Tab-separated table of C-alpha atoms in Angstrom:
chain	number	residue	atom	x	y	z
P	839	MET	CA	-68.410	74.260	-2.695
P	840	PRO	CA	-69.505	71.157	-4.529
P	841	SER	CA	-72.678	71.262	-6.541
P	842	PRO	CA	-75.824	69.724	-5.032
P	843	GLY	CA	-75.630	66.000	-4.628
P	844	ARG	CA	-71.865	65.779	-5.170
P	845	THR	CA	-69.139	65.122	-2.658
P	846	ARG	CA	-65.519	66.145	-2.470
P	847	MET	CA	-63.143	63.366	-1.482
P	848	SER	CA	-61.039	64.014	1.622
P	849	ILE	CA	-57.995	62.239	2.886
P	850	ALA	CA	-58.389	58.462	3.011
P	851	GLY	CA	-61.233	58.670	0.533
P	852	VAL	CA	-63.927	59.955	2.856
P	853	SER	CA	-66.740	61.898	1.186
P	854	ARG	CA	-67.052	65.410	2.519
P	855	CYS	CA	-68.205	68.940	1.905
P	856	ARG	CA	-68.465	72.060	4.041
P	857	VAL	CA	-70.954	74.609	5.317
P	858	SER	CA	-70.180	78.021	6.731
P	859	ARG	CA	-70.576	78.320	10.485
P	860	SER	CA	-70.854	82.108	10.648
P	861	SER	CA	-73.494	83.383	13.063
P	862	ILE	CA	-74.644	79.815	13.679
P	863	LEU	CA	-75.062	78.679	17.253
P	864	THR	CA	-76.124	75.317	18.496
P	865	GLY	CA	-79.178	74.239	20.389
P	866	PRO	CA	-80.342	70.983	21.930
P	867	GLY	CA	-79.294	68.130	19.672
P	868	ALA	CA	-77.214	70.401	17.432
P	869	ALA	CA	-74.548	69.008	15.156
P	870	LYS	CA	-71.874	71.130	16.811
P	871	ASP	CA	-72.929	70.685	20.391
P	872	GLY	CA	-69.998	70.357	22.701
P	873	PRO	CA	-69.515	67.355	24.896
P	874	GLY	CA	-71.896	66.904	27.774
P	875	GLY	CA	-70.786	67.840	31.267
P	876	ASP	CA	-68.252	65.620	32.944
P	877	ASN	CA	-70.850	64.363	35.382
P	878	VAL	CA	-69.579	60.815	35.420
P	879	ALA	CA	-71.198	58.472	37.891
P	880	ARG	CA	-68.717	57.178	40.398
P	881	SER	CA	-68.668	53.648	41.673
P	882	ALA	CA	-67.748	52.633	45.163
P	883	THR	CA	-67.198	49.335	46.869
P	884	ILE	CA	-69.173	49.326	50.092
P	885	PRO	CA	-68.994	46.438	52.562
P	886	LEU	CA	-72.392	45.170	53.602
P	887	LEU	CA	-73.039	44.491	57.270
P	888	PRO	CA	-73.083	40.752	58.000
P	889	ARG	CA	-76.371	39.113	58.823
P	890	ARG	CA	-77.033	38.216	62.388
P	891	GLY	CA	-75.692	34.716	62.784
P	892	GLY	CA	-73.464	34.923	59.715
P	893	THR	CA	-74.123	35.224	55.999
P	894	ARG	CA	-76.414	32.826	54.251
P	895	GLN	CA	-77.698	32.342	50.762
P	896	CYS	CA	-81.280	33.270	49.975
P	897	ARG	CA	-83.180	30.132	49.117
P	898	GLY	CA	-85.660	29.542	46.332
P	899	ARG	CA	-85.619	29.988	42.578
P	900	GLY	CA	-85.256	33.753	42.771
P	901	GLY	CA	-82.661	33.763	45.523
P	902	LEU	CA	-79.612	35.986	45.396
P	903	LEU	CA	-76.313	35.492	47.144
P	904	ARG	CA	-75.196	38.780	48.593
P	905	ARG	CA	-71.454	39.070	48.869
P	906	ALA	CA	-69.507	40.995	51.475
P	907	ASN	CA	-68.348	43.495	48.908
P	908	GLN	CA	-70.906	44.674	46.372
P	909	THR	CA	-70.236	47.320	43.741
P	910	ILE	CA	-72.985	49.884	43.541
P	911	PHE	CA	-73.254	53.021	41.474
P	912	LEU	CA	-73.772	56.233	43.361
P	913	ALA	CA	-75.293	59.292	41.796
P	914	ARG	CA	-73.404	62.442	42.594
P	915	TRP	CA	-74.041	66.131	42.353
P	916	SER	CA	-71.614	68.192	40.316
P	917	GLY	CA	-71.506	71.431	38.370
P	918	THR	CA	-69.788	72.780	35.299
P	919	GLU	CA	-66.679	74.873	35.569
P	920	ASN	CA	-68.523	78.184	35.236
P	921	HIS	CA	-71.598	77.582	37.370
P	922	THR	CA	-72.848	75.535	40.279
P	923	THR	CA	-75.923	73.983	38.742
P	924	PRO	CA	-75.966	70.367	39.921
P	925	ALA	CA	-76.451	67.398	37.651
P	926	LEU	CA	-77.624	64.105	39.096
P	927	ARG	CA	-76.488	61.103	37.139
P	928	ALA	CA	-78.745	58.089	36.914
P	929	THR	CA	-77.796	54.567	37.936
P	930	PRO	CA	-76.527	52.557	34.959
P	931	PRO	CA	-78.770	49.684	33.876
P	932	ARG	CA	-78.064	46.171	35.061
P	933	GLU	CA	-76.553	43.804	32.549
P	934	ARG	CA	-78.942	41.522	30.766
P	935	ARG	CA	-78.942	39.411	27.664
P	936	GLY	CA	-79.061	41.048	24.263
P	937	ASP	CA	-82.208	41.009	22.180
P	938	SER	CA	-80.992	41.588	18.654
P	939	THR	CA	-83.791	41.480	16.114
P	940	PHE	CA	-81.651	40.598	13.142
P	941	PRO	CA	-79.375	37.556	12.720
P	942	PRO	CA	-75.579	38.033	12.691
P	943	ARG	CA	-74.150	39.224	9.421
P	944	ARG	CA	-72.762	36.714	6.993
P	945	ALA	CA	-69.029	36.202	7.200
P	946	ALA	CA	-68.662	37.402	3.623
P	947	GLU	CA	-70.306	40.703	4.502
P	948	ARG	CA	-68.019	41.160	7.487
P	949	GLY	CA	-64.981	40.464	5.326
P	950	GLU	CA	-66.154	42.934	2.709
P	951	ALA	CA	-66.815	45.585	5.339
P	952	GLN	CA	-63.288	45.198	6.682
P	953	SER	CA	-61.915	46.095	3.267
P	954	HIS	CA	-63.144	49.648	3.774
P	955	SER	CA	-60.914	50.265	6.791
P	956	ARG	CA	-58.655	52.610	4.820
P	957	SER	CA	-61.569	54.889	3.880
P	958	GLY	CA	-61.709	57.059	6.968
P	959	ALA	CA	-62.982	54.158	9.058
P	960	THR	CA	-61.958	52.984	12.475
P	961	MET	CA	-62.234	49.221	12.825
P	962	CYS	CA	-61.772	46.837	15.674
P	963	SER	CA	-62.203	43.131	16.225
P	964	HIS	CA	-64.801	41.655	18.507
P	965	LEU	CA	-62.018	40.496	20.823
P	966	GLY	CA	-62.003	42.439	24.047
P	967	GLN	CA	-64.904	44.715	23.180
P	968	ARG	CA	-67.191	43.093	25.761
P	969	ALA	CA	-64.784	44.000	28.530
P	970	ALA	CA	-64.271	47.489	27.102
P	971	SER	CA	-67.988	48.209	27.321
P	972	GLY	CA	-68.047	47.619	31.059
P	973	GLY	CA	-70.896	45.116	30.998
P	974	MET	CA	-73.322	47.289	29.043
P	975	ASN	CA	-76.404	45.587	27.640
P	976	LYS	CA	-75.855	44.209	24.139
P	977	ARG	CA	-79.246	45.075	22.677
P	978	PHE	CA	-77.789	46.065	19.300
P	979	ASP	CA	-75.488	43.197	18.414
P	980	ALA	CA	-75.396	42.655	14.613
P	981	LYS	CA	-77.100	46.017	14.029
P	982	SER	CA	-75.765	49.128	12.326
P	983	ALA	CA	-76.570	52.732	13.203
P	984	VAL	CA	-76.116	56.078	11.472
P	985	VAL	CA	-75.888	59.123	13.745
P	986	THR	CA	-75.738	62.660	12.342
P	987	GLY	CA	-74.086	65.519	14.179
P	988	ALA	CA	-71.970	62.832	15.844
P	989	SER	CA	-68.620	64.564	16.259
P	990	ARG	CA	-69.513	66.063	19.648
P	991	GLY	CA	-72.260	66.765	22.155
P	992	ILE	CA	-75.495	64.788	22.087
P	993	GLY	CA	-74.681	63.104	18.784
P	994	ARG	CA	-71.384	61.766	20.049
P	995	ALA	CA	-73.023	60.563	23.278
P	996	VAL	CA	-75.694	58.736	21.260
P	997	ALA	CA	-73.076	57.076	19.060
P	998	LEU	CA	-71.100	55.970	22.115
P	999	ARG	CA	-74.181	54.537	23.803
P	1000	LEU	CA	-75.232	52.534	20.741
P	1001	ALA	CA	-71.637	51.369	20.284
P	1002	ALA	CA	-71.462	50.244	23.913
P	1003	GLU	CA	-74.545	48.123	23.299
P	1004	GLY	CA	-72.977	46.395	20.314
P	1005	ALA	CA	-73.949	48.433	17.242
P	1006	ALA	CA	-71.684	49.200	14.315
P	1007	ILE	CA	-71.625	52.983	13.877
P	1008	TYR	CA	-71.417	55.465	11.016
P	1009	LEU	CA	-70.711	58.954	12.398
P	1010	ALA	CA	-71.698	61.846	10.131
P	1011	ALA	CA	-71.036	65.507	10.803
P	1012	ASP	CA	-69.904	68.740	9.251
P	1013	GLY	CA	-67.016	68.735	11.701
P	1014	THR	CA	-63.297	68.214	11.378
P	1015	GLU	CA	-61.689	64.930	10.467
P	1016	ALA	CA	-59.872	64.928	13.813
P	1017	GLU	CA	-63.111	65.249	15.800
P	1018	LEU	CA	-64.783	62.472	13.868
P	1019	GLU	CA	-61.762	60.189	14.078
P	1020	GLN	CA	-61.612	60.705	17.843
P	1021	ALA	CA	-65.326	59.976	18.159
P	1022	ALA	CA	-64.955	56.845	16.039
P	1023	ALA	CA	-62.041	55.668	18.176
P	1024	ALA	CA	-64.147	56.219	21.280
P	1025	CYS	CA	-66.932	54.126	19.740
P	1026	ARG	CA	-64.423	51.368	19.041
P	1027	ASP	CA	-63.234	51.463	22.629
P	1028	ALA	CA	-66.838	51.384	23.849
P	1029	GLY	CA	-67.505	48.152	21.971
P	1030	ALA	CA	-68.518	48.933	18.381
P	1031	PRO	CA	-67.488	46.093	16.037
P	1032	GLU	CA	-67.061	48.714	13.284
P	1033	ALA	CA	-66.866	52.505	13.416
P	1034	PHE	CA	-66.844	54.602	10.236
P	1035	TRP	CA	-67.064	58.344	9.774
P	1036	GLY	CA	-67.730	60.843	7.008
P	1037	VAL	CA	-67.812	64.634	6.698
P	1038	HIS	CA	-71.159	65.603	5.173
P	1039	ASP	CA	-72.804	68.966	4.530
P	1040	LEU	CA	-76.474	68.233	5.152
P	1041	ALA	CA	-77.432	71.766	4.114
P	1042	GLN	CA	-76.760	70.783	0.512
P	1043	ALA	CA	-79.497	69.344	-1.670
P	1044	ALA	CA	-79.021	65.565	-1.835
P	1045	GLY	CA	-76.516	65.742	1.015
P	1046	SER	CA	-78.658	63.443	3.141
P	1047	GLU	CA	-79.063	60.887	0.367
P	1048	THR	CA	-75.306	60.854	-0.221
P	1049	MET	CA	-74.703	60.269	3.480
P	1050	VAL	CA	-77.126	57.341	3.640
P	1051	ALA	CA	-75.679	55.763	0.494
P	1052	THR	CA	-72.136	56.092	1.846
P	1053	ALA	CA	-73.078	54.614	5.215
P	1054	HIS	CA	-74.894	51.705	3.580
P	1055	ALA	CA	-71.933	50.981	1.321
P	1056	ARG	CA	-69.656	50.841	4.374
P	1057	MET	CA	-71.856	48.791	6.714
P	1058	ARG	CA	-74.087	46.852	4.247
P	1059	ARG	CA	-77.167	47.508	6.367
P	1060	ILE	CA	-78.753	50.313	8.392
P	1061	ASP	CA	-80.985	49.339	11.298
P	1062	ILE	CA	-80.992	52.666	13.154
P	1063	LEU	CA	-80.995	56.251	11.918
P	1064	VAL	CA	-80.650	59.045	14.466
P	1065	ASN	CA	-81.276	62.456	12.880
P	1066	ASN	CA	-79.471	64.569	15.448
P	1067	ALA	CA	-77.708	67.275	13.403
P	1068	GLY	CA	-79.063	70.762	13.886
P	1069	VAL	CA	-78.115	74.434	13.999
P	1070	ARG	CA	-79.600	77.525	15.586
P	1071	VAL	CA	-79.440	81.240	14.868
P	1072	ARG	CA	-80.206	83.359	17.937
P	1073	LYS	CA	-81.867	86.557	16.783
P	1074	ALA	CA	-84.932	88.586	17.600
P	1075	PHE	CA	-87.896	88.033	15.315
P	1076	GLY	CA	-87.700	90.480	12.426
P	1077	GLU	CA	-83.910	90.259	12.100
P	1078	PHE	CA	-83.554	86.946	10.252
P	1079	SER	CA	-82.252	86.948	6.696
P	1080	HIS	CA	-83.496	84.651	3.954
P	1081	GLU	CA	-80.129	82.891	3.963
P	1082	GLU	CA	-80.285	82.202	7.709
P	1083	PHE	CA	-83.848	80.945	7.455
P	1084	ASP	CA	-83.013	78.630	4.556
P	1085	ARG	CA	-79.925	77.200	6.248
P	1086	VAL	CA	-81.634	76.395	9.559
P	1087	VAL	CA	-84.618	74.827	7.790
P	1088	ALA	CA	-82.325	72.848	5.463
P	1089	ILE	CA	-80.274	71.280	8.245
P	1090	ASN	CA	-82.916	70.924	10.954
P	1091	LEU	CA	-85.893	69.797	8.889
P	1092	ARG	CA	-85.096	69.061	5.258
P	1093	ALA	CA	-82.055	66.900	6.043
P	1094	PRO	CA	-83.914	64.546	8.430
P	1095	PHE	CA	-86.796	64.340	5.958
P	1096	PHE	CA	-84.655	63.208	3.038
P	1097	ALA	CA	-82.278	61.079	5.113
P	1098	SER	CA	-85.333	59.184	6.320
P	1099	GLN	CA	-86.703	58.854	2.795
P	1100	ALA	CA	-83.356	57.455	1.663
P	1101	VAL	CA	-83.096	54.912	4.486
P	1102	VAL	CA	-86.687	53.599	4.359
P	1103	PRO	CA	-86.152	51.296	1.319
P	1104	ILE	CA	-83.099	49.808	3.044
P	1105	MET	CA	-85.023	49.167	6.257
P	1106	ARG	CA	-87.998	47.729	4.378
P	1107	ALA	CA	-85.724	45.242	2.625
P	1108	GLN	CA	-84.265	44.232	5.996
P	1109	GLY	CA	-87.676	43.781	7.610
P	1110	GLY	CA	-87.753	46.925	9.729
P	1111	GLY	CA	-85.710	49.451	11.657
P	1112	HIS	CA	-85.768	52.467	13.933
P	1113	ILE	CA	-85.665	56.181	13.106
P	1114	VAL	CA	-85.259	58.753	15.882
P	1115	HIS	CA	-85.468	62.487	15.252
P	1116	MET	CA	-83.792	64.848	17.698
P	1117	ALA	CA	-86.478	67.472	18.188
P	1118	SER	CA	-86.549	69.791	21.193
P	1119	GLN	CA	-88.516	71.100	24.113
P	1120	LEU	CA	-88.626	74.262	21.995
P	1121	GLY	CA	-90.780	72.491	19.454
P	1122	ILE	CA	-93.491	72.490	22.129
P	1123	VAL	CA	-92.974	75.691	24.118
P	1124	ALA	CA	-91.924	79.102	22.810
P	1125	SER	CA	-88.642	80.849	23.501
P	1126	ARG	CA	-87.162	84.205	22.627
P	1127	TYR	CA	-84.585	84.660	19.857
P	1128	GLY	CA	-85.248	81.306	18.249
P	1129	ALA	CA	-88.306	81.584	16.003
P	1130	VAL	CA	-86.769	79.680	13.088
P	1131	TYR	CA	-85.221	76.989	15.285
P	1132	ASN	CA	-88.496	76.539	17.155
P	1133	LEU	CA	-90.551	76.107	14.004
P	1134	THR	CA	-88.148	73.489	12.625
P	1135	LYS	CA	-88.344	71.456	15.823
P	1136	ALA	CA	-92.137	71.684	15.868
P	1137	GLY	CA	-92.112	70.522	12.252
P	1138	LEU	CA	-89.861	67.619	13.181
P	1139	ILE	CA	-92.363	66.483	15.813
P	1140	GLN	CA	-95.189	66.486	13.264
P	1141	LEU	CA	-92.950	64.727	10.735
P	1142	THR	CA	-92.374	62.023	13.339
P	1143	ARG	CA	-96.118	61.404	13.643
P	1144	ALA	CA	-96.715	61.381	9.894
P	1145	MET	CA	-93.843	58.976	9.247
P	1146	ALA	CA	-94.873	56.671	12.090
P	1147	LEU	CA	-98.400	56.426	10.742
P	1148	GLU	CA	-97.193	55.386	7.300
P	1149	LEU	CA	-94.163	53.254	8.170
P	1150	SER	CA	-95.205	51.250	11.214
P	1151	ALA	CA	-96.796	48.586	9.001
P	1152	ASP	CA	-93.339	48.021	7.472
P	1153	GLY	CA	-91.788	47.368	10.877
P	1154	ILE	CA	-90.144	50.788	10.953
P	1155	ALA	CA	-90.600	52.536	14.303
P	1156	VAL	CA	-90.325	56.332	14.183
P	1157	ASN	CA	-90.083	58.448	17.321
P	1158	ALA	CA	-88.610	61.751	18.458
P	1159	VAL	CA	-86.773	62.968	21.532
P	1160	CYS	CA	-87.409	66.492	22.839
P	1161	PRO	CA	-84.593	67.462	25.226
P	1162	GLY	CA	-84.643	70.537	27.394
P	1163	PRO	CA	-81.397	72.339	28.276
P	1164	VAL	CA	-78.465	69.917	28.164
P	1165	THR	CA	-74.977	70.700	29.426
P	1166	THR	CA	-73.158	70.544	26.113
P	1167	GLU	CA	-70.432	72.937	25.072
P	1168	GLY	CA	-72.764	74.570	22.578
P	1169	PHE	CA	-75.437	75.255	25.210
P	1170	LEU	CA	-72.992	76.644	27.785
P	1171	ALA	CA	-71.125	78.870	25.312
P	1172	GLY	CA	-71.882	82.565	25.679
P	1173	ARG	CA	-73.972	82.187	28.832
P	1174	ASN	CA	-72.757	83.649	32.111
P	1175	PRO	CA	-73.050	81.811	35.454
P	1176	GLY	CA	-75.939	83.992	36.594
P	1177	GLU	CA	-78.002	83.218	33.515
P	1178	LEU	CA	-77.293	79.512	33.839
P	1179	GLU	CA	-78.289	79.459	37.496
P	1180	GLN	CA	-81.536	81.268	36.727
P	1181	ARG	CA	-82.375	78.884	33.910
P	1182	ALA	CA	-81.639	75.889	36.116
P	1183	ARG	CA	-84.048	77.254	38.727
P	1184	ASP	CA	-86.762	77.315	36.062
P	1185	VAL	CA	-86.428	73.540	35.700
P	1186	PRO	CA	-88.592	71.775	38.298
P	1187	ILE	CA	-85.836	69.348	39.291
P	1188	GLY	CA	-83.359	72.231	39.557
P	1189	ARG	CA	-80.739	71.180	37.058
P	1190	PHE	CA	-79.947	70.702	33.392
P	1191	GLY	CA	-79.797	67.372	31.626
P	1192	THR	CA	-76.728	65.607	30.268
P	1193	ALA	CA	-75.940	64.279	26.815
P	1194	GLU	CA	-75.621	60.801	28.294
P	1195	GLU	CA	-79.188	60.956	29.602
P	1196	VAL	CA	-80.444	61.845	26.128
P	1197	ALA	CA	-78.406	58.992	24.676
P	1198	GLY	CA	-80.034	56.572	27.088
P	1199	VAL	CA	-83.493	57.594	25.910
P	1200	VAL	CA	-82.479	57.213	22.256
P	1201	ALA	CA	-81.117	53.736	22.966
P	1202	PHE	CA	-84.397	52.798	24.633
P	1203	LEU	CA	-86.429	53.988	21.622
P	1204	CYS	CA	-84.231	51.922	19.302
P	1205	SER	CA	-84.605	48.739	21.342
P	1206	LYS	CA	-87.220	46.021	21.651
P	1207	ASP	CA	-88.107	47.501	25.033
P	1208	ALA	CA	-89.867	50.279	23.083
P	1209	GLY	CA	-91.572	47.950	20.634
P	1210	TYR	CA	-95.003	49.444	21.346
P	1211	VAL	CA	-93.826	53.083	21.305
P	1212	ILE	CA	-94.709	54.536	17.906
P	1213	GLY	CA	-94.886	58.155	16.755
P	1214	HIS	CA	-94.110	59.565	20.178
P	1215	ALA	CA	-92.251	62.808	20.911
P	1216	LEU	CA	-90.655	61.955	24.237
P	1217	VAL	CA	-89.996	65.079	26.282
P	1218	MET	CA	-87.056	64.942	28.694
P	1219	ASP	CA	-86.627	68.354	30.255
P	1220	GLY	CA	-86.708	67.894	34.005
P	1221	GLY	CA	-90.438	68.585	34.117
P	1222	TYR	CA	-90.411	72.053	32.547
P	1223	VAL	CA	-93.143	71.457	29.967
P	1224	VAL	CA	-95.556	69.846	32.406
P	1225	HIS	CA	-95.388	72.491	35.146
């Protein structure tokens, strides 16, 4: 294990270090969350009935020509392999023009960034990426984002969403090189102009600072930081060891704290940025067998408020997302169908969330659409907290 603040070079020159996964389970937003459920919205081409007297174009400035065949997105109900809890997918947003805050990067910077392609990075040209993204909004053109815990689950979904909207991506995780490379390739296919990855142990002192420095060296700017990595130990209160306590606090709370401290000078020099912490519903309500996890998520919510108060004057917007149960591999692991069905019934809308839904909220908080949202811990849990 490398000493604090040092990295061990992996294949292709990517900085990396490791952390033991023994007795560690994942929770909402965890670094090792599995992929969200395969609840993919289907599209269908439905012929519209002709108007009486034939079709005609709506007149006036706001008129819209309705064609005989119009593609609409239908939400569908589906369940995971081991249970029948339905998940309703939301309608994708309509395409609109991008609203990038920052000007395009200088050609010299782009050329320099391309020189890092051999260092564990997945690169692609701008050609064809618009079509690959399926018409997704381009709110993050010319912006760069760092996402932790990005090899799978919520973190991967967030990276894909930001990539689809035009952001260059740095994916950080204590995962395998294969997982990160696959996630980076998926970001490239979604529309990211650049996709880099690095294996980082955020439990190590100075691990967060090393990650930020590496990402900045690759992308030359950081406009968005999503602190998503997290771990959870499920034990009854009274059974936690000092080592377990220290590890959960280090990854869930200390790492976001120091990653944010490291990125703030970069964002200040650029004129602003967005930081999103992945907190949890369990930072607001209590749960059994998760005392340490719960306290770290509550701490992350308060950290969000403190940072927002101090940094908003610098143009740095800080917010948090508090998901409820989300159908990632980590959440589903070890739970039987009966338990899952009961938990779904406890949610007012009768289902769990998806990683893609969380990613959509993160993208909103990082966009100009959320320009007046500061220091907020946005709960998305199907109504559980409010009932």
